[in-house]
Short mmCIF file of C-alpha atoms and ligand atoms in Angstrom, two decimals:
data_model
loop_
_atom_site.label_atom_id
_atom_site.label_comp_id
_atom_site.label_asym_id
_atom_site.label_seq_id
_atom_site.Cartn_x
_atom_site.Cartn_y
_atom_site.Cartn_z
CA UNK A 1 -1.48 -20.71 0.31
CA UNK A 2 -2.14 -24.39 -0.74
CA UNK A 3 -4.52 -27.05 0.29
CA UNK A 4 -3.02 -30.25 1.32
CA UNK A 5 -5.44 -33.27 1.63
CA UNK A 6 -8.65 -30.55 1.09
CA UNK A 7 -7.02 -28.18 4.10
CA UNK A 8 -5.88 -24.82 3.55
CA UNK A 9 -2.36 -23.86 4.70
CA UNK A 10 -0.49 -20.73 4.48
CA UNK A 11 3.10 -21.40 4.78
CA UNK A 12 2.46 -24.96 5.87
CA UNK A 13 0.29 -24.44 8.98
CA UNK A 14 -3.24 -25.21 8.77
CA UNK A 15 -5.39 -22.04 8.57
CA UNK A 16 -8.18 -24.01 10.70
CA UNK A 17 -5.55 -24.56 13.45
CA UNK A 18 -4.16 -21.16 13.73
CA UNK A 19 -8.02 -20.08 14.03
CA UNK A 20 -8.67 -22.20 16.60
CA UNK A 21 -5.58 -21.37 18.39
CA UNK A 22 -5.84 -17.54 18.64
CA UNK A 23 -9.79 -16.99 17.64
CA UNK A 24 -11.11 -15.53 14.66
CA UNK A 25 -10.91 -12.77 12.80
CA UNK A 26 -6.92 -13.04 12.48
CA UNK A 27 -4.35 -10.91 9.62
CA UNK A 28 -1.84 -13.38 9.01
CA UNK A 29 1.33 -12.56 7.11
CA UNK A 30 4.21 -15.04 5.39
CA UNK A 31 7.41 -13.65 5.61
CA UNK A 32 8.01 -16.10 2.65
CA UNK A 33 5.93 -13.80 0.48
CA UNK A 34 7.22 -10.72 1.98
CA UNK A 35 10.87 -11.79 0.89
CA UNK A 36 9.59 -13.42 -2.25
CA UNK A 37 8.01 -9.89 -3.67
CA UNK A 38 10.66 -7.96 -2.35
CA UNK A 39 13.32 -9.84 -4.24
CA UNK A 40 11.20 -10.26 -7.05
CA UNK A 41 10.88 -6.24 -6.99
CA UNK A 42 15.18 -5.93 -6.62
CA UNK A 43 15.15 -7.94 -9.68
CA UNK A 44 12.65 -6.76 -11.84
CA UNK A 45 14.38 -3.20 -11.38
CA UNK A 46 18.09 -3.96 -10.87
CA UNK A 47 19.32 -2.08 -13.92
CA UNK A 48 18.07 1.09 -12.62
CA UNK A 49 19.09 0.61 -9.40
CA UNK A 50 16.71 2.83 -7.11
CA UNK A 51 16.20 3.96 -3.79
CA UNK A 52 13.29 1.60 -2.93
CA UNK A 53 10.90 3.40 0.04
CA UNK A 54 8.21 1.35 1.38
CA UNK A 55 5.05 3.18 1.62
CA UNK A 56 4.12 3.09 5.35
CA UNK A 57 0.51 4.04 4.67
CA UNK A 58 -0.22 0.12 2.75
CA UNK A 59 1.04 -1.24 6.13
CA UNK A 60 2.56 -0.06 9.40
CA UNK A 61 2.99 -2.74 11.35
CA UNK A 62 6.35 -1.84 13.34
CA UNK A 63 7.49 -5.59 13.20
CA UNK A 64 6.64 -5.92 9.22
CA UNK A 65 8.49 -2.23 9.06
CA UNK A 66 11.57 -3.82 10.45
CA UNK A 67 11.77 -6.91 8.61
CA UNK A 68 11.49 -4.99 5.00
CA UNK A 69 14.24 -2.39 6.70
CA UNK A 70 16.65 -4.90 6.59
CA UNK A 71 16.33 -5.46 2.69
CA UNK A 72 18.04 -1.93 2.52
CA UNK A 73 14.69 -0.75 1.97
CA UNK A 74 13.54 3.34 2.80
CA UNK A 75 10.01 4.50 3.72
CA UNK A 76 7.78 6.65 2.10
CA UNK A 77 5.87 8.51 5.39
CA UNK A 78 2.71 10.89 5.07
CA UNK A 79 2.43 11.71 8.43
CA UNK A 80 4.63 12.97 11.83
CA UNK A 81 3.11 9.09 13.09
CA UNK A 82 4.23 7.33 10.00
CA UNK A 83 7.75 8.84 10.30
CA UNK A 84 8.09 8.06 13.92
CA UNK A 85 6.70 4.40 13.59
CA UNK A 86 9.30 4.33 10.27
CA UNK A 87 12.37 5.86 12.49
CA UNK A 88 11.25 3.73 14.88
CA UNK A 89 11.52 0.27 13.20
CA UNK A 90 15.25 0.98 12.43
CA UNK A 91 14.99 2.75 8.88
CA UNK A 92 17.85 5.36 8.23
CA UNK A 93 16.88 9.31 8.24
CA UNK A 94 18.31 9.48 4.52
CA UNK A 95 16.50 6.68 3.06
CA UNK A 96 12.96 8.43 4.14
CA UNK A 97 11.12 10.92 1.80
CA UNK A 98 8.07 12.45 3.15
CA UNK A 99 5.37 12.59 1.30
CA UNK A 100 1.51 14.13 1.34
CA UNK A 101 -0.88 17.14 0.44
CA UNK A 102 -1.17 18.43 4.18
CA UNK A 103 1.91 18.43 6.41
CA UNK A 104 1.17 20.34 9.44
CA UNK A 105 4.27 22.82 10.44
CA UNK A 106 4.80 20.41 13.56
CA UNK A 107 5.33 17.67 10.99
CA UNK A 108 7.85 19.97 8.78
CA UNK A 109 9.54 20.57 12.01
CA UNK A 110 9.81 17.20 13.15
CA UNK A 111 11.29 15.96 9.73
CA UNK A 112 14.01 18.86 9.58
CA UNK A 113 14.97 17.85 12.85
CA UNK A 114 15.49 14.61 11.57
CA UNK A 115 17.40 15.01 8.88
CA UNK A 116 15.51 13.17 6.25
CA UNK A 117 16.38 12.29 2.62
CA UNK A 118 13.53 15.07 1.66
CA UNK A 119 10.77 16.15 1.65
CA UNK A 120 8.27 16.38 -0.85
CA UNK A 121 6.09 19.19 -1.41
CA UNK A 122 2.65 19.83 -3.01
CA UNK A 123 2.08 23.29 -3.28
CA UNK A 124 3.22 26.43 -2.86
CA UNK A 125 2.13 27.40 0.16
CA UNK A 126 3.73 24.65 1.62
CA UNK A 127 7.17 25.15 0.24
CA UNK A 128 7.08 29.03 1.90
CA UNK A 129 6.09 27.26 5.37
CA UNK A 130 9.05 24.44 4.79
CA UNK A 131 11.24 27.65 4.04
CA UNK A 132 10.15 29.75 7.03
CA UNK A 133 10.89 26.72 8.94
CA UNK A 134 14.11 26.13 7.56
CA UNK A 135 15.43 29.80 7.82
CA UNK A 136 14.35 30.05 11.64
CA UNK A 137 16.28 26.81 12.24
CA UNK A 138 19.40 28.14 10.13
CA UNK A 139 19.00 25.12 7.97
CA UNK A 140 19.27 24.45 3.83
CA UNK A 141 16.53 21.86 3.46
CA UNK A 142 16.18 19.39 1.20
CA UNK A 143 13.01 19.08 -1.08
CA UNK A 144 11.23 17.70 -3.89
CA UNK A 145 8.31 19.09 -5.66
CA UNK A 146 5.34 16.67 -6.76
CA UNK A 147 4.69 17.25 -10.29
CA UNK A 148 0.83 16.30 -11.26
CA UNK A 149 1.08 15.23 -14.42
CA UNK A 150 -2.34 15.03 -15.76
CA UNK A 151 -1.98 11.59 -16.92
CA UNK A 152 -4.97 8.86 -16.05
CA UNK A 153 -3.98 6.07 -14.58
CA UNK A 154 -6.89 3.77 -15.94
CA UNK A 155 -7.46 2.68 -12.34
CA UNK A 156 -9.98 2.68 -9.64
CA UNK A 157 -11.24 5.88 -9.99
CA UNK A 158 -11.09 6.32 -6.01
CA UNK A 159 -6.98 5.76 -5.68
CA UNK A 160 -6.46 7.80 -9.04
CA UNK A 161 -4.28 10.94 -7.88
CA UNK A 162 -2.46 11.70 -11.65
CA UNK A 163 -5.17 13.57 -12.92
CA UNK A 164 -5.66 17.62 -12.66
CA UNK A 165 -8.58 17.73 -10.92
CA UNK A 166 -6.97 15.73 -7.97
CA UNK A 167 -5.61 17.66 -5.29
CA UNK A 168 -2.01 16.45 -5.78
CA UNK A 169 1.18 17.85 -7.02
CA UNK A 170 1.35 21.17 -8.91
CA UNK A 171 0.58 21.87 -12.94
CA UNK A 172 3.86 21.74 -15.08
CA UNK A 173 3.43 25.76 -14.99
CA UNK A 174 3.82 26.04 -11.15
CA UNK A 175 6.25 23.40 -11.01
CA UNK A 176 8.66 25.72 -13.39
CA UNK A 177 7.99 28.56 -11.62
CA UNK A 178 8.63 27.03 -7.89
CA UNK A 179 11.68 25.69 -9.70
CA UNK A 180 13.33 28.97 -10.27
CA UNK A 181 11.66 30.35 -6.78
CA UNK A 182 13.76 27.67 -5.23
CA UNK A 183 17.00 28.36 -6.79
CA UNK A 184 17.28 31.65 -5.69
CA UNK A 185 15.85 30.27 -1.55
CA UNK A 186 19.17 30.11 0.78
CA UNK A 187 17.07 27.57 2.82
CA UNK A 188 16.09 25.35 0.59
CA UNK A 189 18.00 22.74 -1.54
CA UNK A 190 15.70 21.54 -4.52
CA UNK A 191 16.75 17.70 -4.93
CA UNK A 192 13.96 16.02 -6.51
CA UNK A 193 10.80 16.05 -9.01
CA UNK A 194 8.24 13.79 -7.41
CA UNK A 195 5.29 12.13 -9.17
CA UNK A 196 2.53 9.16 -8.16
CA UNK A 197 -0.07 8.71 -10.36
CA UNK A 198 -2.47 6.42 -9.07
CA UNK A 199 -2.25 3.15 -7.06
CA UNK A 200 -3.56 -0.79 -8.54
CA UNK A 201 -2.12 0.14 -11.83
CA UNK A 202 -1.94 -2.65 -13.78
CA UNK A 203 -1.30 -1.49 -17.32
CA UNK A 204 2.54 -0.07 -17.85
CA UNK A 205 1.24 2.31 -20.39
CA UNK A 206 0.16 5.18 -18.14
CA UNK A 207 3.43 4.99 -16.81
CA UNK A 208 4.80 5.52 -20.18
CA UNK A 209 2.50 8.61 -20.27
CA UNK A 210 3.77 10.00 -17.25
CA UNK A 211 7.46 9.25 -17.94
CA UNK A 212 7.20 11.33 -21.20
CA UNK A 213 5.51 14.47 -18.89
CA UNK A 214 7.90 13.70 -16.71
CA UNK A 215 10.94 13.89 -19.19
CA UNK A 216 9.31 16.94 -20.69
CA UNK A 217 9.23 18.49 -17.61
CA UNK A 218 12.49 18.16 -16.32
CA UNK A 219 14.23 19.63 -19.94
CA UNK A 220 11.90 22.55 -20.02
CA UNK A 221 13.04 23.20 -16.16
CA UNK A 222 16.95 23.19 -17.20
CA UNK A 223 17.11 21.94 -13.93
CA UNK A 224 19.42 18.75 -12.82
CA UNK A 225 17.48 16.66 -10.33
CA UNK A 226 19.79 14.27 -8.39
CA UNK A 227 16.36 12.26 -7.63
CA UNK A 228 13.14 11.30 -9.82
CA UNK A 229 10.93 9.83 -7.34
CA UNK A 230 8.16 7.85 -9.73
CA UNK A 231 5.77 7.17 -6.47
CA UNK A 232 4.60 3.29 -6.52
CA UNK A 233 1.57 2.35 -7.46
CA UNK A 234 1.93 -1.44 -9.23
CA UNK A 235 -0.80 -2.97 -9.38
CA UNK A 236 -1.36 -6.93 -7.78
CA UNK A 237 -3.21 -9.99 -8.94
CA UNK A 238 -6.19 -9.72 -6.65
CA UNK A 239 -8.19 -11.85 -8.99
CA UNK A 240 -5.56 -14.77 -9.58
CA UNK A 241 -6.34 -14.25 -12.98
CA UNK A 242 -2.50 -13.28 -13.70
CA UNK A 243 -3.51 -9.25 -14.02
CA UNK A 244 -0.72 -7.73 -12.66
CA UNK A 245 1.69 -5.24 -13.94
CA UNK A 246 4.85 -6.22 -15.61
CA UNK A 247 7.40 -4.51 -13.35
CA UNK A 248 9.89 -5.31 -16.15
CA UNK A 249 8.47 -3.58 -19.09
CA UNK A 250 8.00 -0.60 -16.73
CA UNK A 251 11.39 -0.81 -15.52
CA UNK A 252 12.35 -0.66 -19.60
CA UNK A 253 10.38 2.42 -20.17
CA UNK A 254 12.00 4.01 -17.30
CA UNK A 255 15.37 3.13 -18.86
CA UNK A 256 14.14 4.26 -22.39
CA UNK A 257 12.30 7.44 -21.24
CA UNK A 258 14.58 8.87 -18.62
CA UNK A 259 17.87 7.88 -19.81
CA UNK A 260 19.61 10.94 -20.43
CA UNK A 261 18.60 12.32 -16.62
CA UNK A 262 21.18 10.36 -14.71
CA UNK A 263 19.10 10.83 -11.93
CA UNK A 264 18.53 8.36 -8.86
CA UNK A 265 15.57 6.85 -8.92
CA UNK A 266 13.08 6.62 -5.90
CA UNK A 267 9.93 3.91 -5.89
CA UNK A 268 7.32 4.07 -3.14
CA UNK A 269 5.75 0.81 -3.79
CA UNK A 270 3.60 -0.08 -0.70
CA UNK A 271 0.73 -2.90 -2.18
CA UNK A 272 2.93 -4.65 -4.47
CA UNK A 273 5.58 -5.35 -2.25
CA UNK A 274 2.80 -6.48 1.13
CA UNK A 275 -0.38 -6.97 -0.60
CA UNK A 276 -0.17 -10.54 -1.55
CA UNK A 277 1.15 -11.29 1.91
CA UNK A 278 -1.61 -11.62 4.42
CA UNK A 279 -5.10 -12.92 4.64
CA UNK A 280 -7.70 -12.66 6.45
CA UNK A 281 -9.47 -15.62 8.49
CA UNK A 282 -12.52 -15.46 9.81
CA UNK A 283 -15.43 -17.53 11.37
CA UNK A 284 -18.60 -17.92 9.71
CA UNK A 285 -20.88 -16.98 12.86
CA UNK A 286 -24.31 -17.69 10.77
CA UNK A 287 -25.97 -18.77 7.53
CA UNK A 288 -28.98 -16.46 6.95
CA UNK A 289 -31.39 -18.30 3.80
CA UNK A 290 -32.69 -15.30 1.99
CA UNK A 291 -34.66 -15.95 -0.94
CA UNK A 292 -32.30 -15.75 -3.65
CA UNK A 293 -28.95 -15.69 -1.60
CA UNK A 294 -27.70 -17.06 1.27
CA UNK A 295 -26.07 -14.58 3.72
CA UNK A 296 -22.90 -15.59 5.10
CA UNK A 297 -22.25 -13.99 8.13
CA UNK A 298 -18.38 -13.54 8.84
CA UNK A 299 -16.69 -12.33 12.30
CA UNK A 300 -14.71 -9.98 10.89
CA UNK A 301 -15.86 -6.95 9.44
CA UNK A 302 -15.42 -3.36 7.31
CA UNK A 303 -14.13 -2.36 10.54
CA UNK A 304 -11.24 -4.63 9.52
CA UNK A 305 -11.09 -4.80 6.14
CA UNK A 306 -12.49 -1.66 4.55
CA UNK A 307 -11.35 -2.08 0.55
CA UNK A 308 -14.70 -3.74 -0.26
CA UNK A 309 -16.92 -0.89 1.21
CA UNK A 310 -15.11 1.74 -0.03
CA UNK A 311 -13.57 1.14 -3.57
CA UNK A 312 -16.08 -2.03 -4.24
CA UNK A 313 -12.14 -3.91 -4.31
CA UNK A 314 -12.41 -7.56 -4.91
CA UNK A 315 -10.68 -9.83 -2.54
CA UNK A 316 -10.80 -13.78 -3.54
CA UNK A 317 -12.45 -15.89 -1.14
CA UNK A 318 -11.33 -19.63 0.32
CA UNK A 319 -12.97 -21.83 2.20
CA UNK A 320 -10.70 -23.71 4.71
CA UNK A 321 -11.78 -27.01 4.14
CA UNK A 322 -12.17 -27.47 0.34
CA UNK A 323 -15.24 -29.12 -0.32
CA UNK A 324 -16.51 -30.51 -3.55
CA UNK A 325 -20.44 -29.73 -2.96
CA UNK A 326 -21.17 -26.42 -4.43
CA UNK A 327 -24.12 -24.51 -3.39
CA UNK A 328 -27.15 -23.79 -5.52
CA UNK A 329 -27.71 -20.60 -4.08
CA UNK A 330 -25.48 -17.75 -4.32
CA UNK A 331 -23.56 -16.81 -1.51
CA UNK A 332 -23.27 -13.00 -0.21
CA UNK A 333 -20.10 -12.52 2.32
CA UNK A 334 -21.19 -9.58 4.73
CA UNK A 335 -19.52 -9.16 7.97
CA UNK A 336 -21.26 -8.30 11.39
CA UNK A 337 -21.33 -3.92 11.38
CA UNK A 338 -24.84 -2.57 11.17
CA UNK A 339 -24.00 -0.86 6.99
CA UNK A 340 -25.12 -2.67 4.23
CA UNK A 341 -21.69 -1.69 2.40
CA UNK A 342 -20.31 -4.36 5.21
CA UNK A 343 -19.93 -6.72 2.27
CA UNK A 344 -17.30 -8.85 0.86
CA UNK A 345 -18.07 -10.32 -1.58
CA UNK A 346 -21.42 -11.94 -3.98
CA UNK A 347 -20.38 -15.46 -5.17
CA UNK A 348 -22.13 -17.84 -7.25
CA UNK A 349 -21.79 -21.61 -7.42
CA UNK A 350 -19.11 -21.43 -3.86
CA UNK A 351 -18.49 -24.87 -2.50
CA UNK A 352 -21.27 -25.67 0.05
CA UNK A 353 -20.61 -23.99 3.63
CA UNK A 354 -21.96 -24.10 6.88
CA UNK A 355 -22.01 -22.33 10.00
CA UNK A 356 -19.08 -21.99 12.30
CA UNK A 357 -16.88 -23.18 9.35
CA UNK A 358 -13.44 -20.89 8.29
CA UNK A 359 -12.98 -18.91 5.14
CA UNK A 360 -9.92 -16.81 4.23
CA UNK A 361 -10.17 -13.37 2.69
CA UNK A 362 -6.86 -13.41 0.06
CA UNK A 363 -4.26 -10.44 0.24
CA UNK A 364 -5.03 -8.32 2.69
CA UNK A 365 -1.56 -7.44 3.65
CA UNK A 366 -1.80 -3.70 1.63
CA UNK A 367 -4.52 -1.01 3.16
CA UNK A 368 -6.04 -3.89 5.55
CA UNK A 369 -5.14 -3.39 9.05
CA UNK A 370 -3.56 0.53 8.33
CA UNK A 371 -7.26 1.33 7.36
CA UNK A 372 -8.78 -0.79 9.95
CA UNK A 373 -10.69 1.17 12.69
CA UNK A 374 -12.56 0.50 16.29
CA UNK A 375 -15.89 1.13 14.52
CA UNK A 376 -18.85 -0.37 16.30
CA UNK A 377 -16.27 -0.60 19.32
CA UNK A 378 -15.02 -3.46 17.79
CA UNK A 379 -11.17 -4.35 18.83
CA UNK A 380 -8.52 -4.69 16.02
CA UNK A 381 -7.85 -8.24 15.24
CA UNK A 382 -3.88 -10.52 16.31
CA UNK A 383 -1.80 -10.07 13.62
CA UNK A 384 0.74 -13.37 13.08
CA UNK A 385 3.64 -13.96 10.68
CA UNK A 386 4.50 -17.06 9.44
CA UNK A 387 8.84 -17.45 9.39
CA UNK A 388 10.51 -20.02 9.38
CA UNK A 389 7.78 -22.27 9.85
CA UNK A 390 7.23 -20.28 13.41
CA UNK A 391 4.51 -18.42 14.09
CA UNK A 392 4.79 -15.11 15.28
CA UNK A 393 2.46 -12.98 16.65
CA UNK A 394 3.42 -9.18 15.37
CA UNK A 395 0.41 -7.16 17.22
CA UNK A 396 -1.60 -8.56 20.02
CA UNK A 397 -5.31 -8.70 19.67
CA UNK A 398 -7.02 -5.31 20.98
CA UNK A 399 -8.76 -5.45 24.36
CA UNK A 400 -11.76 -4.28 24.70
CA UNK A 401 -10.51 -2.99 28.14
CA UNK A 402 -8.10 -1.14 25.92
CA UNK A 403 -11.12 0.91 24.50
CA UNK A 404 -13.15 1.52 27.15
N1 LLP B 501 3.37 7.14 -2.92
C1 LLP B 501 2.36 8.00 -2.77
C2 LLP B 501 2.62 9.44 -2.85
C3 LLP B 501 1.05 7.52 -2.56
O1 LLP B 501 0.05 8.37 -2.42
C4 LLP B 501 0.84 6.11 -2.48
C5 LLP B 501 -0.50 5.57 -2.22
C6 LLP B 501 1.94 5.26 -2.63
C7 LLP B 501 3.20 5.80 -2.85
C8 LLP B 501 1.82 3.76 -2.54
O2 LLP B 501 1.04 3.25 -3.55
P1 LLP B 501 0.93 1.65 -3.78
O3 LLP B 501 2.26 1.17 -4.32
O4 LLP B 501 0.59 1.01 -2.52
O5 LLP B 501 -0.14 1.51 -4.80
N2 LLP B 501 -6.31 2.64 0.24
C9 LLP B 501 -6.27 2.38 -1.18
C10 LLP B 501 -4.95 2.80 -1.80
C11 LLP B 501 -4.59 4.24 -1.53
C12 LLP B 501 -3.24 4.60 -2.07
C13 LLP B 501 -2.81 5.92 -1.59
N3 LLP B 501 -1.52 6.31 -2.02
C14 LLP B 501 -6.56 0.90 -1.43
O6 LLP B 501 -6.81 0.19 -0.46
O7 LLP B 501 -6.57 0.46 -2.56
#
C-alpha cells in the first residue's frame, strides 16, 4: 500500500480504479504480501523447522488455500467444510491436523477416512467417540490431545482460549490420565500434545508461560510425543505502530524451553501469515453532519467485516486520494446495517472527505470474509488478488439472485 502522487495503490494499481472497475465494497489481496509473510514466517522459525498448517478458519478462500499450499504449507481445519475446502485446494492428507471443541461423529468419520496427519481432541468424551469410530472401521488412529494450559494470553479477552475457564483443551490432570487411557486403546495412536492459547498475541512472554506448562507437562506424562503442536496465534501490526510479536524471540524460547523433546513442531498461524494482506475498499455513499461528528456512511458493512462489532478490533483507515485538508469535526465510520455496533471506526482530525469518495479499511485478509455473512440480505463482496501486477478475481461477487 503506497500513495503515489496523493493516490493510493496496493501493489501498484490504483485503489480508485479497481473500485470503479468492479464496484464497491471489494476484499483485495497482494500475493506480494502473502509470499512476503510467509517467507518472513520460514525464516523467523527455520531452526526449528516445523510443520507449518494454515489455519483455514482466518481465511478460506479456495484460490488463497492453494497458493499458500504450494509453500509446503498444511492446514489447520475445524470443521468437515474446512477439511474439504483444505483437501480440496490441493493440501496433502498428512500435512492436515484437525482441530476444535465439537467435531460431530460425521466429521471424525470423514477425517479417518482421509487419512489425516491427526486429529486433535478436546475432551474425553470425544476421544471414546474417535475410538468407537476407529475400532468399527478396524483402524489405529492418530491423535493429539489439547492441553489447556491455564496461561493468559494478555489478549483480547474475546479470542483468549488459554485460560481454565475457556472451554478448550483438558486440565494437566485429565491430560495425564487420557495419556495412559490411550496407551493401553488398540485404536488409537497418541502422536501429539496440542496447545493454542489465544489469538493477536503480541507479547512472546505468554508463550514462554505456556512453553514451561507445556514442558512440565510432557515430563510428568513420561510420554514421547513425535509432535508439539503450539497452535498460532501471533499477533499483527493492526495499528502501524510496529506492535507485533517478535516471531524470533518466540522461536528462541521454543528452542530454549522444549529442547530436550525432539519433537516436531506444528504452528497453526492463520492472521499472521493473511492478515496484513487484504483491504477493504469501499464507497462513501453519504456524509451525515451530526452535531459533534460527522457520520460517514460506507457501502460495506459488519455484514462484511465483523472484527469491529464484535471484539471493538481496530482496523486503520485510508482515504484514496490523500488530501491535506483535515476535518474539524470528528469523523465516525459506520457502514449501512440497521445495528449501531455497524461501526468502524471514531477518528479525529481525518483528512477532509466527501461523499462518493473511496476509503480503504487496512488488513482485512484474517477473519474478514470467513466471518462475513448475508445479513440484511446483503451479497458477499468480489474478492481480487493482486500477482504479478495482474489482477485476479478469486471469488465472484454474490448475486442477489443467488440468495433469493
Ligand atoms: N489454532 C487454533 C486451535 C485456533 O483456535 C486458532 C484461532 C488458530 C490456530 C489461528 O489463530 P491465529 O494465528 O489466526 O491467531 N475471529 C477472531 C479470531 C479467532 C481465533 C480463533 N482461533 C478475530 O477476528 O480476531
Amino acid at each position: 500500500m503506497k500513495y503515489k502522487n496523493n493516490r493510493l495503490t496496493i501493489d501498484g494499481i490504483n485503489v480508485d480504479f479497481l473500485a470503479n472497475k468492479f464496484s464497491t465494497p471489494i476484499y483485495c489481496y497482494s500475493f506480494k504480501k502473502l509470499k512476503e509473510n510467509i517467507l518472513n514466517f520460514k525464516k523467523n522459525f527455520k531452526k526449528i523447522n516445523p510443520l507449518i498448517c494454515f489455519a483455514v478458519k482466518s481465511n478460506s478462500n479456495i484460490k488463497i488455500l492453494k497458493e499458500i499450499s504450494k509453500f509446503n504449507f498444511g492446514a489447520d481445519v475445524v470443521s468437515g467444510g474446512e477439511l474439504m475446502m483444505a483437501l480440496k485446494a490441493g493440501i496433502k492428507p498428512k500435512k492436515i491436523v484437525f482441530s476444535g471443541v465439537g467435531k460431530t461423529s460425521s466429521e471424525i468419520e470423514f477425517a479417518i477416512d482421509k487419512d489425516i496427519l491427526l486429529i486433535n481432541a478436546e475432551s474425553k468424551s470425544e476421544i471414546l467417540e474417535i475410538e468407537r469410530i476407529a475400532r468399527s472401521k478396524k483402524r489405529t488412529v492418530s491423535i493429539g490431545i489439547r492441553l489447556n494450559p491455564n496461561t493468559d494470553a494478555k489478549t483480547i479477552n474475546q479470542i483468549s482460549t488459554g485460560k481454565k475457564e475457556n472451554k478448550f483443551g483438558v486440565d494437566e490432570k485429565t491430560f495425564l490420565r487420557l495419556v495412559d487411557y490411550i496407551k493401553n486403546s488398540r485404536n488409537l495412536n497418541l502422536k501429539c500434545l496440542s496447545v493454542h492459547i489465544g489469538s493477536q498475541i503480541l507479547d512472546h512472554k505468554p508463550y514462554e508461560k505456556m512453553l514451561k506448562v507445556v514442558s512440565k507437562t510432557i515430563q510428568k506424562s513420561q510420554y514421547k510425543f513425535e509432535y508439539i503442536d503450539l497452535g498460532g496465534g501471533m499477533g499483527i501490526d493492526y495499528m502501524h505502530n510496529n506492535k507485533k510479536l517478535n516471531l524470533k524471540k518466540y522461536s528462541q524460547s521454543i528452542k530454549k524451553i522444549l529442547n530436550k523433546n525432539y519433537s516436531k513442531i506444528i504452528f497453526e498461524p492463520g492472521r499472521s501469515i493473511i492478515g496484513n494482506t487484504a483491504i477493504l475498499i469501499t464507497k462513501i455513499l453519504y456524509i451525515k453532519e451530526g452535531f459533534k461528528k460527522d457520520f460517514i456512511i460506507l457501502d460495506a458493512g459488519m455484514n462484511d467485516l465483523i472484527r469491529p462489532a464484535l471484539y471493538n478490533a481496530k482496523h486503520k483507515i485510508l482515504a484514496s486520494k490523500n488530501k491535506k485538508e483535515i476535518s474539524k469535526k470528528t469523523y465516525e465510520f459506520v457502514g449501512p446495517i440497521c445495528e449501531s455496533t455497524d461501526k468502524f471506526s471514531t477518528i479525529k482530525k481525518f483528512q477532509k472527505l466527501k461523499e462518493k469518495d473511496f476509503v480503504v479499511i487496512c488488513d482485512v485478509g484474517a477473519y474478514g470474509t470467513s466471518l462475513s455473512s448475508n445479513y440484511n440480505v446483503r451479497p458477499k463482496a468480489i474478492e481480487l488478488m493482486i500477482k504479478s501486477s495482474k489482477i485476479q478475481i478469486i471469488n465472484k461477487r454474490q448475486k442477489l439472485s443467488e440468495l433469493m
